[in-house]
Coordinates of C-alpha atoms in Angstrom, one line a residue:
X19 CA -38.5 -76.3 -143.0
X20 CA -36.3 -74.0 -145.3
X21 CA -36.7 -70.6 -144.7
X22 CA -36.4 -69.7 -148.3
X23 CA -38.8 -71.8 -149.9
X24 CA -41.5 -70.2 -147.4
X25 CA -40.6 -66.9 -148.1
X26 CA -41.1 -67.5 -151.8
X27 CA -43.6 -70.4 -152.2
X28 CA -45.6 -69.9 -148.6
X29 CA -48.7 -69.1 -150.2
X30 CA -48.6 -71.0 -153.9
X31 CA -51.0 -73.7 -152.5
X32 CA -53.3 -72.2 -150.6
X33 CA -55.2 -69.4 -149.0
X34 CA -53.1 -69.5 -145.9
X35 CA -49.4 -71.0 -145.9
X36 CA -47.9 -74.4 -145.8
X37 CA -46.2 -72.8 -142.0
X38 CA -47.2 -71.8 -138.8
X39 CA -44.7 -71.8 -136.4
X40 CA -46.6 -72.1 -133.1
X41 CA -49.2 -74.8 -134.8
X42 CA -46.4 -76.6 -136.2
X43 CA -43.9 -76.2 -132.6
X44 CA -47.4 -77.4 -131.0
X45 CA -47.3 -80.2 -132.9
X46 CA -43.9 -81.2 -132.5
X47 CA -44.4 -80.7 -128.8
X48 CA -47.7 -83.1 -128.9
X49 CA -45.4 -85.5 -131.3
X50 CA -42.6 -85.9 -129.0
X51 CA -45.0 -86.4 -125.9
X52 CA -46.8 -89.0 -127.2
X53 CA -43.1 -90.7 -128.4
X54 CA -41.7 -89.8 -124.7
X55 CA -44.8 -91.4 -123.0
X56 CA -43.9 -94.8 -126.0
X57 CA -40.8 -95.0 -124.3
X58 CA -38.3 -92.7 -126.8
X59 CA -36.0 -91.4 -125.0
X60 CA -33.5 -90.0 -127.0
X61 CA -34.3 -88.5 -130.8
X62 CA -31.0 -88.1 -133.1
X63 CA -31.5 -85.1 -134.8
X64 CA -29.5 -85.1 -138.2
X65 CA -31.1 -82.0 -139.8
X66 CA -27.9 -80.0 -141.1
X67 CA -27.7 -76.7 -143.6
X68 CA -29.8 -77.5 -146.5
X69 CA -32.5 -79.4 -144.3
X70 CA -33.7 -76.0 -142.3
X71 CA -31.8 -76.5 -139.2
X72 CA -32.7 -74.1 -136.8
X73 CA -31.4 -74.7 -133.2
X74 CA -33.7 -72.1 -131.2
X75 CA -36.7 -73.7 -132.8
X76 CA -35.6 -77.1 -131.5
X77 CA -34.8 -75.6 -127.9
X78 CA -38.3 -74.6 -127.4
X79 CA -39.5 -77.8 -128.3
X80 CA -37.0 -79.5 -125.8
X81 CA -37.8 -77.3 -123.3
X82 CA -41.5 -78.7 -123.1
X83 CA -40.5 -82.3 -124.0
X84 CA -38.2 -84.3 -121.9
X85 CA -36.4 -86.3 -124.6
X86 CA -32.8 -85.9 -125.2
X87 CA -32.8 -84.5 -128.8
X88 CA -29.1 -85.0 -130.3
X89 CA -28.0 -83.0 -133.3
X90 CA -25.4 -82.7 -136.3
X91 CA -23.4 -80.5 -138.2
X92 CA -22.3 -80.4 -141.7
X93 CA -23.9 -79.7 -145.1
X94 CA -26.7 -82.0 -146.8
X95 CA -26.6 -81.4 -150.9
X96 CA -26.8 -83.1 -153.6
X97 CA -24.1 -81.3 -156.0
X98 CA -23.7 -77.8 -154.9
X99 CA -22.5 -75.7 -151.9
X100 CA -24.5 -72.6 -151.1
X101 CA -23.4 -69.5 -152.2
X102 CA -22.4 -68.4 -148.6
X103 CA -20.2 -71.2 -148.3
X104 CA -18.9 -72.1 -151.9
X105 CA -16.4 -68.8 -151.9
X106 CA -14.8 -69.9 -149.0
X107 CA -12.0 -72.7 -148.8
X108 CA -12.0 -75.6 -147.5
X109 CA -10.4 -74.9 -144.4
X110 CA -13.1 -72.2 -143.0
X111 CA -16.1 -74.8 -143.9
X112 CA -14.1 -77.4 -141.6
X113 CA -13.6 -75.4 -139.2
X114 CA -17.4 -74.2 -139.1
X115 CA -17.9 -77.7 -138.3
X116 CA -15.4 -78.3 -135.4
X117 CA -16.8 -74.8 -134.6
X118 CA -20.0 -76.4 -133.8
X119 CA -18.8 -79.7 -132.9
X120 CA -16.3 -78.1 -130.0
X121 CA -17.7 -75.2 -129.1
X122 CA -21.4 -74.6 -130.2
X123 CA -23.6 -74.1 -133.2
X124 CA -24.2 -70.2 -133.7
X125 CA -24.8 -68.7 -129.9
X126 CA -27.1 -71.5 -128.6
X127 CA -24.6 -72.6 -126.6
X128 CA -25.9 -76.6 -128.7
X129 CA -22.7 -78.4 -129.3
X130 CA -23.3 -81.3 -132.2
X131 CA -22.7 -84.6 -131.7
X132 CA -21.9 -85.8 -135.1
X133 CA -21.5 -84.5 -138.9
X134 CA -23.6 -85.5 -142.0
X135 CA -23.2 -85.0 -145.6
X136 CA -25.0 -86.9 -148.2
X137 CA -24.5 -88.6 -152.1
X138 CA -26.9 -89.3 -153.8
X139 CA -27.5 -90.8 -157.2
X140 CA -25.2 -88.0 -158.7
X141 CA -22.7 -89.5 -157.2
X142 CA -19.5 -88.3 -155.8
X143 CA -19.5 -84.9 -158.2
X144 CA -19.4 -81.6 -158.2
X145 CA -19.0 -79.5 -154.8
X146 CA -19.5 -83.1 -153.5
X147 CA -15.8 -84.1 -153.1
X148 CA -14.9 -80.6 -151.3
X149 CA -18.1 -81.4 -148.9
X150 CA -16.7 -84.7 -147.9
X151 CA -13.4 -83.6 -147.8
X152 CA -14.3 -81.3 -145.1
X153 CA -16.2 -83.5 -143.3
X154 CA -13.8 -86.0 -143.2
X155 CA -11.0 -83.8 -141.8
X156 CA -13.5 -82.4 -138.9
X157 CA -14.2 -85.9 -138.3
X158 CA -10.4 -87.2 -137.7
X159 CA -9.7 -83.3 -136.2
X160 CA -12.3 -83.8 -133.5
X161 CA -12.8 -87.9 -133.5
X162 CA -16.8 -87.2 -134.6
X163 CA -19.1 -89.9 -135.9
X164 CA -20.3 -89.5 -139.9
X165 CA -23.6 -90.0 -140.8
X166 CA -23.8 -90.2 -145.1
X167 CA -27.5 -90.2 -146.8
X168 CA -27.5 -91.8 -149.6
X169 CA -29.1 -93.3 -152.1
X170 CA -29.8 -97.4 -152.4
X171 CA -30.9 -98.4 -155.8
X172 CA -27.6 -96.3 -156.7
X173 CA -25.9 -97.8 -154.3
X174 CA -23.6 -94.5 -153.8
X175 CA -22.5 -95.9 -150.0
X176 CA -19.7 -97.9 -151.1
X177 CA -18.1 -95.1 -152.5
X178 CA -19.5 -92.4 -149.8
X179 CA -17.5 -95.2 -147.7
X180 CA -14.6 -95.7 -149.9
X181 CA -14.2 -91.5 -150.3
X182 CA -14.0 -90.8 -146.6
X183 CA -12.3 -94.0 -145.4
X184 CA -9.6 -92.9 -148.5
X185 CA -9.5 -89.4 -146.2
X186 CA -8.8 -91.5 -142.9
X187 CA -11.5 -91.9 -141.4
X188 CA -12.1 -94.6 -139.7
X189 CA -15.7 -97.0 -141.4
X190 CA -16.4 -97.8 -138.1
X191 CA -17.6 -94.1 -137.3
X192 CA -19.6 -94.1 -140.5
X193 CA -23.3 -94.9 -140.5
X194 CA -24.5 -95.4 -144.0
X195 CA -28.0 -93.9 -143.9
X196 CA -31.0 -95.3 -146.3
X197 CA -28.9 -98.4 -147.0
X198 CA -32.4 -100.2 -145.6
X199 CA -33.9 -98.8 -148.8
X200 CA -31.7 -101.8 -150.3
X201 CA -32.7 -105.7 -150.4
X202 CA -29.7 -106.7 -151.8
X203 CA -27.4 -108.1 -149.2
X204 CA -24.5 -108.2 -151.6
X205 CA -24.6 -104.3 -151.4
X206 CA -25.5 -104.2 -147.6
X207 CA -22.6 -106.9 -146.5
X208 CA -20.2 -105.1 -148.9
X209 CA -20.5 -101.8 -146.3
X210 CA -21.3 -103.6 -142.8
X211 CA -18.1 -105.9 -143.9
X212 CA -16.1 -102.9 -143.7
X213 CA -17.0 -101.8 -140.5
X214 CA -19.0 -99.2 -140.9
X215 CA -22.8 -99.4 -139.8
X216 CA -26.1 -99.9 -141.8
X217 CA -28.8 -97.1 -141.5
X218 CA -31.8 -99.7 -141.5
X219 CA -34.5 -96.4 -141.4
X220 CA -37.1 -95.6 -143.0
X221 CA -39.9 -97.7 -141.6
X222 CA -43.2 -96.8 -143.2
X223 CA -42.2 -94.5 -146.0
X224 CA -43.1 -97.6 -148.7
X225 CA -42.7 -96.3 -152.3
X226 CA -38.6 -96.1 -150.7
X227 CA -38.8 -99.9 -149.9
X228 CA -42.4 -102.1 -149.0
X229 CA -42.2 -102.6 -144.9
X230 CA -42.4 -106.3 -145.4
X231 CA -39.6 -106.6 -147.7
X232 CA -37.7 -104.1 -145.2
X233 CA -38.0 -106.8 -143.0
X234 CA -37.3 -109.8 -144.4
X235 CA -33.7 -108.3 -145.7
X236 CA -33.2 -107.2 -141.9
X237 CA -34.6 -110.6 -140.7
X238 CA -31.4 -112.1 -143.1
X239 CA -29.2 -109.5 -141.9
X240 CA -29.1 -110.0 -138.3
X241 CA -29.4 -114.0 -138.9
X242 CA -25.9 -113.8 -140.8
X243 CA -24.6 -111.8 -137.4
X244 CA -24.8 -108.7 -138.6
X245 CA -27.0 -107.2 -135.5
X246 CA -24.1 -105.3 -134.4
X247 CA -23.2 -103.4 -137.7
X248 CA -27.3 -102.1 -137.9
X249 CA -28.7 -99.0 -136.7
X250 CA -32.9 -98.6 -136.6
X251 CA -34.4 -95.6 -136.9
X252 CA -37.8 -93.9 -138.5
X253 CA -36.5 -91.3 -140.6
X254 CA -39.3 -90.0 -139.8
X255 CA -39.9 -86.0 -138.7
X256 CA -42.8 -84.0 -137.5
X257 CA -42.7 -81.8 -140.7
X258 CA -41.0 -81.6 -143.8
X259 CA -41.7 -78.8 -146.2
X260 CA -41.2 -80.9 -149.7
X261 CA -44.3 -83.2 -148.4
X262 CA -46.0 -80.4 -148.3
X263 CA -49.2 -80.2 -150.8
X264 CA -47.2 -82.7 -152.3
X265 CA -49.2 -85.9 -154.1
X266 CA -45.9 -88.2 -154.4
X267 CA -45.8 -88.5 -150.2
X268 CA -49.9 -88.0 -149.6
X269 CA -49.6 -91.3 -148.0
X270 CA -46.9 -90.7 -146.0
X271 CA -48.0 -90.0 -142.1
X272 CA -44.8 -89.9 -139.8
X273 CA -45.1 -92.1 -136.7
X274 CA -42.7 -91.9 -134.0
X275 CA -43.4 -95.5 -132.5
X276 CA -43.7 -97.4 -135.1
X277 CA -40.5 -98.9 -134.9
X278 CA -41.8 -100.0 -131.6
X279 CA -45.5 -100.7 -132.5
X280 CA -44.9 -102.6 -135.4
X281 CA -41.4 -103.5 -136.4
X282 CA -40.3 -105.0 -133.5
X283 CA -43.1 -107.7 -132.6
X284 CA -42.6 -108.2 -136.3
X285 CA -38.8 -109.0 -135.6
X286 CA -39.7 -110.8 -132.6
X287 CA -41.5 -113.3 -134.5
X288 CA -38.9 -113.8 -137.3
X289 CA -36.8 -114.8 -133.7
X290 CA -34.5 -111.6 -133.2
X291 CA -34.1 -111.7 -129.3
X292 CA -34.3 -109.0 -127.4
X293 CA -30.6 -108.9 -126.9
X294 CA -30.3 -108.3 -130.2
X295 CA -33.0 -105.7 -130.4
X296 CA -31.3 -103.7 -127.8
X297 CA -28.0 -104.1 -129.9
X298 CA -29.6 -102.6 -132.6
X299 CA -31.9 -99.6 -131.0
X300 CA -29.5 -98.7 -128.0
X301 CA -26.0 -100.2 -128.1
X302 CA -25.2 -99.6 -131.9
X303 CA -26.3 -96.1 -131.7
X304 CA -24.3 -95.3 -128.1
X305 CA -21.5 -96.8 -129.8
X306 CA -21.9 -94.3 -132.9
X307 CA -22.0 -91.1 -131.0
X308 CA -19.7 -91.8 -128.1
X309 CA -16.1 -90.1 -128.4
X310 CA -13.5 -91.1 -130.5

């Protein structure tokens, strides 16, 4: 949830506004139970500046859930820094990051675990390059994990991939995010052949990519050997303000298990083994965040 677009556009759709913030920490609370009791034990967080991070908010809800809720630094936009930040150099937005990787994020005393950045079908353009650029030097500075959203049908990965590893960091701490949006295994071998890890996410958010196609690409994927390059994951939150009121994602109902309701029996019968299921929903992603 962004702060400002409440501020301005609470109240454009209705009588009462789009937020509440104990219905909607409630919710979250009753969200992450129901996940808990599914067997989710640990929820990688990678809301970042532009996405509405606010720590305290996800304290509360940790405090009455017991999950282990891991979360990020860095900066998620499309072309342009903020204002606050797009005075500054280079050099202070890094070191906001270490900042946060090292020694905390604001006063929360919440140290993140990894940074994210995204490139979308713009591609690597304007305040893009000095985003990346900064989070590539936290990363090699501190030896933290990069998580990249991007966007498939552009197929801006490879040179999300191409841009950082050119800064030194290593594709083997890169997780390409949406690259599950994708079908074409040209594109997805091109990154996992590097090193650097598929974000196979998503699951149930169709007008992106139809589950069952989802799953047949993954299906080839892991039969080619490529179970230890993928990572799994929903995508999926308890809230996001641009669904809001919105008709383009009416359809879309977030699902915390359905990964583990539906997606892997599905695997299961294509013949993944569960070796290679925990690869891909425990090992890969332990491998990701632990220390460089």
């Amino acid at each position: 949830m962004r702060p400002e677009a409440l501020q301005n556009f609470g109240y454009v759709w209705d009588s009462a506004p789009y937020w509440d913030e104990e219905v909607r920490v409630g919710d979250a609370i009753e969200k992450l139970g129901v996940a808990r009791a599914g067997g989710i034990e640990t929820i990688v967080d990678p809301t970042v500046l532009g996405l509405g991070r606010y720590i305290p908010r996800i304290q509360r809800v940790n405090a009455a859930v017991d999950v282990h809720i891991v979360v990020a630094t860095g900066i998620y936009a499309f072309l342009e820094l903020t204002d606050f930040l797009a005075t500054r150099s280079d050099d202070v937005i890094t070191g906001v990051f270490v900042r946060e990787l090292r020694e905390g994020i604001d006063d929360t005393g919440v140290k993140a675990a990894f940074l994210k950045c995204a490139v979308e079908h713009h591609g690597i353009v304007g305040d893009v390059p000095r985003i990346l650029g900064c989070i590539a030097d936290a990363a090699i500075e501190t030896g933290a994990p990069v998580m990249v959203h991007t966007n498939a049908e552009a197929q801006t990965g490879l040179p999300a991939l191409e841009f950082l590893a050119g800064r030194g960091v290593d594709p083997t701490r890169v997780v390409i995010a949406h690259a599950g949006d994708s079908n074409d295994l040209d594109y997805l071998r091109a990154i996992a052949d590097q090193g650097a890890f598929l974000g196979c996410d998503r699951y149930g958010i169709e007008h992106f990519n139809p589950t069952p196609d989802r799953i047949r690409t993954l299906l080839a994927l892991i039969a080619e050997g490529y179970a230890d390059r993928i990572h799994l994951s929903h995508d999926g939150a308890c809230f996001y303000d641009f669904m809001a009121h919105n008709p383009f994602f009416a359809d879309e109902h977030a699902d915390l298990q359905r990964i583990s309701k539906s997606l892997l029996p599905a695997l299961r019968e294509g013949g993944v083994t569960q070796e290679q299921i925990a690869q891909m929903t425990v090992e890969n992603p332990r491998r990701f965040l632990a220390a460089g």
